Coordinates of C-alpha atoms and ligand atoms in Angstrom, one line a residue:
K64 CA -57.2 43.7 -16.0
D65 CA -59.8 45.5 -17.5
R66 CA -57.4 49.1 -17.6
G67 CA -55.0 47.5 -18.8
R68 CA -57.6 46.6 -21.1
N69 CA -58.1 49.3 -22.4
R70 CA -55.5 51.2 -22.7
S71 CA -54.3 48.8 -25.6
V72 CA -57.8 49.7 -27.7
L73 CA -57.0 53.7 -27.0
F74 CA -53.4 53.3 -28.1
E75 CA -54.5 50.8 -30.7
S76 CA -57.2 53.4 -32.4
A77 CA -54.4 55.9 -31.5
M78 CA -51.7 54.1 -33.1
S79 CA -54.7 53.4 -36.4
L80 CA -54.9 56.8 -36.4
A81 CA -51.1 58.2 -37.2
Q82 CA -51.3 55.6 -39.3
R83 CA -54.4 56.5 -41.4
D84 CA -52.6 60.5 -41.2
H85 CA -49.1 58.7 -41.7
S86 CA -51.4 57.1 -45.9
R87 CA -52.1 60.1 -46.7
I88 CA -49.8 62.4 -45.9
A89 CA -47.1 59.6 -47.4
Q90 CA -49.8 59.9 -50.5
D91 CA -50.7 63.3 -51.3
L92 CA -47.1 63.5 -50.4
R93 CA -46.1 62.0 -54.1
Y94 CA -47.9 64.6 -55.8
A95 CA -46.7 67.8 -53.8
I96 CA -43.6 68.7 -56.8
T97 CA -45.3 67.8 -59.8
R98 CA -48.5 70.3 -59.0
N99 CA -46.3 72.5 -56.9
E100 CA -47.0 72.5 -53.8
L101 CA -43.7 72.6 -52.5
A102 CA -42.5 76.3 -51.6
L103 CA -39.1 77.9 -50.0
H104 CA -39.0 79.8 -47.4
Y105 CA -35.9 81.6 -46.7
Q106 CA -34.5 82.5 -42.7
P107 CA -31.5 85.2 -42.4
I108 CA -28.8 84.3 -40.1
V109 CA -27.2 87.6 -38.9
D110 CA -23.3 88.6 -37.9
L111 CA -24.8 88.9 -34.0
T112 CA -22.5 92.2 -33.5
T113 CA -23.9 94.7 -36.9
A114 CA -26.9 92.7 -37.3
E115 CA -26.0 92.2 -41.1
V116 CA -27.5 89.8 -42.6
I117 CA -24.5 87.2 -43.7
G118 CA -26.2 84.2 -44.9
V119 CA -30.2 82.4 -44.7
E120 CA -31.4 79.4 -44.2
A121 CA -34.1 77.4 -47.1
L122 CA -36.7 75.4 -45.6
L123 CA -39.4 74.1 -47.1
R124 CA -43.3 74.5 -46.9
W125 CA -46.2 72.8 -48.5
Q126 CA -49.6 74.0 -49.5
Q127 CA -51.9 71.9 -50.2
Q128 CA -54.7 72.9 -52.2
G129 CA -57.4 73.2 -49.2
H130 CA -55.8 72.0 -47.3
A131 CA -54.1 74.2 -43.5
E132 CA -50.5 74.1 -44.2
R133 CA -48.8 71.3 -43.1
P134 CA -45.3 72.0 -40.9
P135 CA -42.2 70.4 -42.1
E136 CA -42.1 69.0 -38.5
L137 CA -45.1 66.0 -40.1
F138 CA -44.3 65.9 -43.5
V139 CA -40.0 66.0 -43.7
P140 CA -41.0 62.0 -41.5
V141 CA -43.5 61.1 -44.1
A142 CA -41.3 61.8 -46.7
E143 CA -37.6 60.4 -44.6
K144 CA -39.5 56.9 -44.8
T145 CA -41.2 56.7 -47.3
G146 CA -38.4 57.5 -49.8
L147 CA -40.6 60.5 -51.5
I148 CA -37.5 62.7 -49.5
I149 CA -35.0 61.5 -52.5
P150 CA -36.7 64.4 -55.2
I151 CA -38.0 66.9 -52.7
G152 CA -34.9 67.2 -51.3
A153 CA -33.3 67.4 -54.7
W154 CA -35.7 70.5 -55.6
A155 CA -36.0 71.9 -52.4
L156 CA -31.4 72.1 -53.3
R157 CA -31.8 73.3 -57.0
E158 CA -34.8 75.6 -55.7
A159 CA -32.3 77.2 -52.9
C160 CA -29.0 77.3 -55.1
R161 CA -30.9 79.0 -58.7
Q162 CA -32.8 82.1 -56.0
G163 CA -28.8 81.9 -54.2
R164 CA -27.7 82.9 -57.9
R165 CA -30.9 84.8 -58.5
W166 CA -29.2 86.5 -55.6
H167 CA -26.2 86.6 -56.1
E168 CA -26.2 88.2 -59.5
V169 CA -29.0 91.2 -58.8
H170 CA -28.5 91.7 -54.9
P171 CA -24.4 93.1 -55.4
R172 CA -23.9 93.8 -52.2
L173 CA -25.0 89.7 -51.6
G174 CA -22.1 88.6 -53.7
D175 CA -21.2 85.9 -51.2
L176 CA -24.3 85.6 -49.5
S177 CA -24.3 81.5 -48.0
V178 CA -27.8 79.3 -48.1
A179 CA -27.8 76.8 -45.8
V180 CA -30.3 74.1 -47.5
N181 CA -31.3 70.7 -44.7
I182 CA -30.5 67.4 -45.4
S183 CA -31.8 65.0 -44.3
G184 CA -30.7 61.5 -42.4
R185 CA -31.3 58.9 -46.1
Q186 CA -30.8 61.5 -48.5
L187 CA -27.1 62.4 -47.3
M188 CA -26.7 58.0 -47.6
D189 CA -28.6 57.6 -50.6
H190 CA -25.2 56.7 -52.4
R191 CA -26.5 59.1 -55.8
F192 CA -26.7 62.1 -53.6
P193 CA -23.0 63.3 -54.5
G194 CA -23.8 63.0 -57.9
T195 CA -26.4 65.0 -57.9
V196 CA -25.3 68.6 -55.7
R197 CA -22.5 68.2 -58.0
Q198 CA -24.9 68.8 -60.8
I199 CA -27.4 71.0 -59.2
L200 CA -24.1 73.3 -58.9
E201 CA -23.1 73.1 -62.3
E202 CA -26.7 73.9 -63.1
T203 CA -27.4 76.4 -61.9
G204 CA -23.5 77.8 -61.6
F205 CA -24.5 78.9 -57.6
P206 CA -20.7 78.5 -55.5
A207 CA -20.3 76.2 -53.7
T208 CA -19.1 77.6 -51.8
S209 CA -21.7 79.9 -50.8
L210 CA -23.4 76.2 -50.3
V211 CA -24.4 75.5 -46.9
L212 CA -26.0 71.4 -46.0
E213 CA -27.1 71.4 -42.6
I214 CA -27.5 67.7 -41.0
T215 CA -28.4 67.4 -38.0
E216 CA -26.2 66.2 -34.6
S217 CA -28.7 63.1 -34.2
I218 CA -28.2 62.1 -38.0
L219 CA -24.6 61.9 -37.6
V220 CA -24.2 60.4 -34.6
A221 CA -26.0 56.9 -35.5
D222 CA -23.3 55.6 -37.6
A223 CA -20.7 58.1 -37.2
E224 CA -18.3 56.5 -40.0
S225 CA -20.4 56.3 -43.0
A226 CA -21.7 59.8 -42.3
A227 CA -17.8 61.3 -42.0
D228 CA -17.0 60.0 -44.7
R229 CA -19.2 61.1 -47.2
I230 CA -19.3 64.3 -45.3
R231 CA -15.2 64.0 -46.3
T232 CA -16.8 63.8 -50.5
L233 CA -19.2 66.2 -50.4
R234 CA -16.7 69.1 -48.7
D235 CA -13.9 67.9 -51.4
L236 CA -17.4 69.8 -54.2
G237 CA -16.5 72.5 -52.4
V238 CA -20.1 73.1 -49.5
R239 CA -19.4 73.9 -46.4
I240 CA -21.1 71.2 -43.6
S241 CA -23.2 72.2 -41.1
I242 CA -24.4 70.0 -37.9
D243 CA -27.2 71.2 -37.6
D244 CA -29.8 71.5 -33.4
F245 CA -26.6 70.6 -31.5
G246 CA -26.2 69.9 -28.3
T247 CA -29.3 67.7 -29.1
G248 CA -27.3 64.7 -30.8
Y249 CA -25.4 63.0 -27.7
S250 CA -22.4 64.0 -29.7
S251 CA -18.8 63.1 -28.0
L252 CA -16.4 65.0 -28.7
A253 CA -13.6 61.9 -30.4
H254 CA -17.1 62.4 -32.1
L255 CA -16.6 66.4 -32.9
R256 CA -12.9 66.2 -33.3
D257 CA -13.3 63.8 -36.4
L258 CA -15.9 64.9 -38.6
P259 CA -14.7 67.2 -41.6
V260 CA -17.2 70.1 -40.6
D261 CA -17.4 73.6 -40.5
I262 CA -19.8 75.6 -38.8
V263 CA -21.8 73.9 -35.2
K264 CA -25.1 76.0 -34.9
I265 CA -26.8 76.0 -30.9
D266 CA -29.9 74.1 -31.3
Q267 CA -32.7 76.6 -30.4
S268 CA -33.3 74.6 -27.1
F269 CA -31.0 76.6 -25.2
A270 CA -31.6 79.6 -26.2
L271 CA -35.7 79.4 -25.0
G272 CA -34.7 77.1 -21.7
G273 CA -35.5 77.3 -18.4
S274 CA -32.6 78.4 -16.4
A275 CA -30.3 81.1 -17.8
E276 CA -26.9 80.5 -15.8
V277 CA -27.1 77.1 -17.2
D278 CA -27.7 77.5 -20.2
A279 CA -25.2 80.2 -20.1
G280 CA -22.7 77.9 -19.1
L281 CA -23.9 74.9 -22.2
I282 CA -23.9 77.9 -24.7
E283 CA -20.1 79.1 -23.3
A284 CA -18.9 75.0 -23.0
I285 CA -20.0 74.9 -27.3
L286 CA -18.6 78.8 -28.4
N287 CA -14.9 77.0 -26.9
L288 CA -15.4 74.0 -28.9
G289 CA -16.6 75.5 -31.8
Y290 CA -13.1 78.3 -31.7
A291 CA -10.6 75.2 -30.5
L292 CA -11.7 73.5 -33.3
G293 CA -12.1 76.0 -35.5
L294 CA -15.7 76.2 -36.8
D295 CA -18.4 79.0 -36.5
V296 CA -20.9 78.7 -34.6
V297 CA -24.8 79.6 -35.6
A298 CA -27.9 80.0 -32.6
E299 CA -30.3 79.0 -33.6
G300 CA -34.1 80.5 -32.2
I301 CA -33.2 83.8 -30.7
E302 CA -37.3 84.9 -30.0
T303 CA -35.9 88.9 -27.8
P304 CA -33.8 90.8 -27.4
E305 CA -32.6 90.0 -24.1
Q306 CA -31.7 86.7 -25.0
A307 CA -29.3 89.0 -29.0
D308 CA -27.5 90.4 -25.8
R309 CA -27.1 87.9 -23.7
L310 CA -25.1 85.7 -26.7
R311 CA -23.5 88.7 -27.6
A312 CA -22.3 89.0 -24.0
L313 CA -21.2 85.4 -24.9
G314 CA -19.0 86.1 -27.8
C315 CA -22.1 84.3 -29.5
P316 CA -20.9 85.2 -33.6
L317 CA -24.0 84.4 -35.3
G318 CA -27.7 83.9 -35.4
Q319 CA -31.0 83.1 -36.1
G320 CA -34.5 83.7 -34.7
F321 CA -37.8 85.5 -34.4
Y322 CA -36.0 88.8 -32.9
Y323 CA -34.4 88.9 -35.7
C324 CA -36.6 87.8 -39.2
R325 CA -39.0 84.9 -39.2
P326 CA -38.7 82.3 -42.1
M327 CA -40.1 83.9 -45.1
P328 CA -40.7 83.7 -48.9
P329 CA -38.1 85.0 -51.5
T330 CA -39.8 88.6 -52.5
A331 CA -41.0 89.2 -49.2
L332 CA -36.7 88.2 -47.8
E333 CA -35.3 90.7 -50.9
A334 CA -37.1 93.4 -49.4
Y335 CA -36.2 92.5 -46.2
L336 CA -32.3 92.8 -47.5
A337 CA -33.2 95.8 -49.2
T338 CA -33.7 97.9 -46.5
E339 CA -31.4 96.4 -44.2
A340 CA -28.3 96.8 -46.8
T341 CA -28.9 100.3 -47.0
L342 CA -28.6 100.2 -42.9
T343 CA -25.2 98.3 -42.9
S344 CA -23.8 99.8 -45.5
S345 CA -24.7 103.9 -45.2
E346 CA -21.7 105.0 -45.0
P347 CA -21.1 108.3 -41.6
S348 CA -21.7 111.5 -42.5
T349 CA -18.5 113.3 -43.3
Ligands
C2E1328 P1 -34.4 73.2 -37.9 O1 -33.2 73.2 -40.1 O2 -33.6 73.6 -37.0 O3 -35.0 75.2 -38.8 C1 -35.4 75.8 -37.8 C2 -36.2 75.8 -37.0 O4 -36.5 76.6 -36.4 C3 -37.6 75.7 -38.1 O5 -38.7 76.3 -38.3 C4 -37.6 77.9 -38.2 O6 -38.9 78.2 -38.9 C5 -37.7 77.2 -36.4 N1 -36.8 78.8 -36.0 C6 -36.5 80.1 -35.9 N2 -37.0 81.3 -35.6 C7 -37.5 80.5 -34.8 C8 -37.4 80.7 -33.7 O7 -37.0 82.1 -32.8 N3 -38.5 81.1 -32.7 C9 -38.4 79.4 -32.7 N4 -40.2 78.5 -31.9 N5 -38.6 79.0 -34.1 C10 -38.1 79.9 -34.8 P2 -39.3 75.1 -39.8 O8 -39.0 75.5 -41.1 O9 -41.1 74.2 -38.8 O10 -38.8 73.3 -39.4 C11 -38.1 72.5 -38.4 C12 -37.1 71.5 -39.4 O11 -37.6 71.0 -40.6 C13 -36.2 71.6 -39.5 O12 -35.3 72.4 -39.1 C14 -35.3 70.8 -40.6 O13 -35.0 69.8 -39.9 C15 -36.4 70.7 -40.8 N6 -37.0 70.9 -42.3 C16 -37.2 72.1 -42.5 N7 -37.5 72.8 -44.2 C17 -36.2 70.6 -44.7 C18 -35.6 70.5 -45.8 O14 -35.2 71.3 -46.7 N8 -34.8 69.5 -45.8 C19 -35.1 68.7 -44.6 N9 -34.4 67.3 -45.2 N10 -35.8 69.0 -43.3 C20 -36.7 70.4 -43.2
MG1329 MG1 -31.7 73.9 -40.3
MG1330 MG1 -32.1 73.4 -36.6
MG1331 MG1 -34.4 71.6 -36.2

């Protein structure tokens, strides 16, 4: 009984610590946009057979004066809870489209580079969201067909019917939809069949995971599913050449991970793309 009480005391203090953290982050986050503390880093998505970059994923970074960098896994949930994800998400979308447009112009070879932006559940279901997407596309001149919206599988499962409706509206604008972290959200086959999506991203736990044989079987199953439903498949979290080889051997067309490139600021990515361009566009000598 005594121990039980001690435990609940410990539990309470841990809770209040988490709550203090939460309200501190919420407070600071309120000023993050106006103080210019947010940035996007970009990670290439590559063709696994040619290593050619076909697109990038935009990932939010928060650099607050006098703080160690806070990872999105820490502050995105707070932004989501407080509703701050609405202005922050719109900022990220606008910034990514602006950057994408610039890349299309500056690098003729990257004229069809796609840019993927992560969308949270609250953002997706906000009634203003489709209007925001349309407005940002108009304003930035970024082609809708080059924009990919990444939505985690768990969000699509939570309220499948409204999510499917919303996705249809978004696809009518011409953008593509990607299911993020696939394999972790318990969606059913029927679900997936009825979801109007374009891309499936295999969760990184499959590339990194324990039993190679089991993972290979599961990856094959997801690849077959993608093939049957006419979806593109991207493997996330590729960290080693062995993982890349294994995925390629299984027939996975696209991938992303530290082995190819870490997420980096736009200028660093441009330098990477420039060397990559000379590598993949070099004609065989005659
Ligand atoms: P995600 O969308 O699944 O993004 C992939 C995450 O895996 C990124 O973490 C990326 O840096 C990391 N990653 C990439 N390659 C590798 C690898 O080879 N190994 C390992 N271990 N990790 C790799 P990051 O940037 O910390 O973002 C974490 C999550 O935060 C994202 O997962 C996404 O769910 C969320 N997030 C990031 N930016 C945004 C945003 O602008 N809006 C919203 N709503 N969520 C965001
Ligand atoms: Mg993502
Ligand atoms: Mg993911
Ligand atoms: Mg993730």
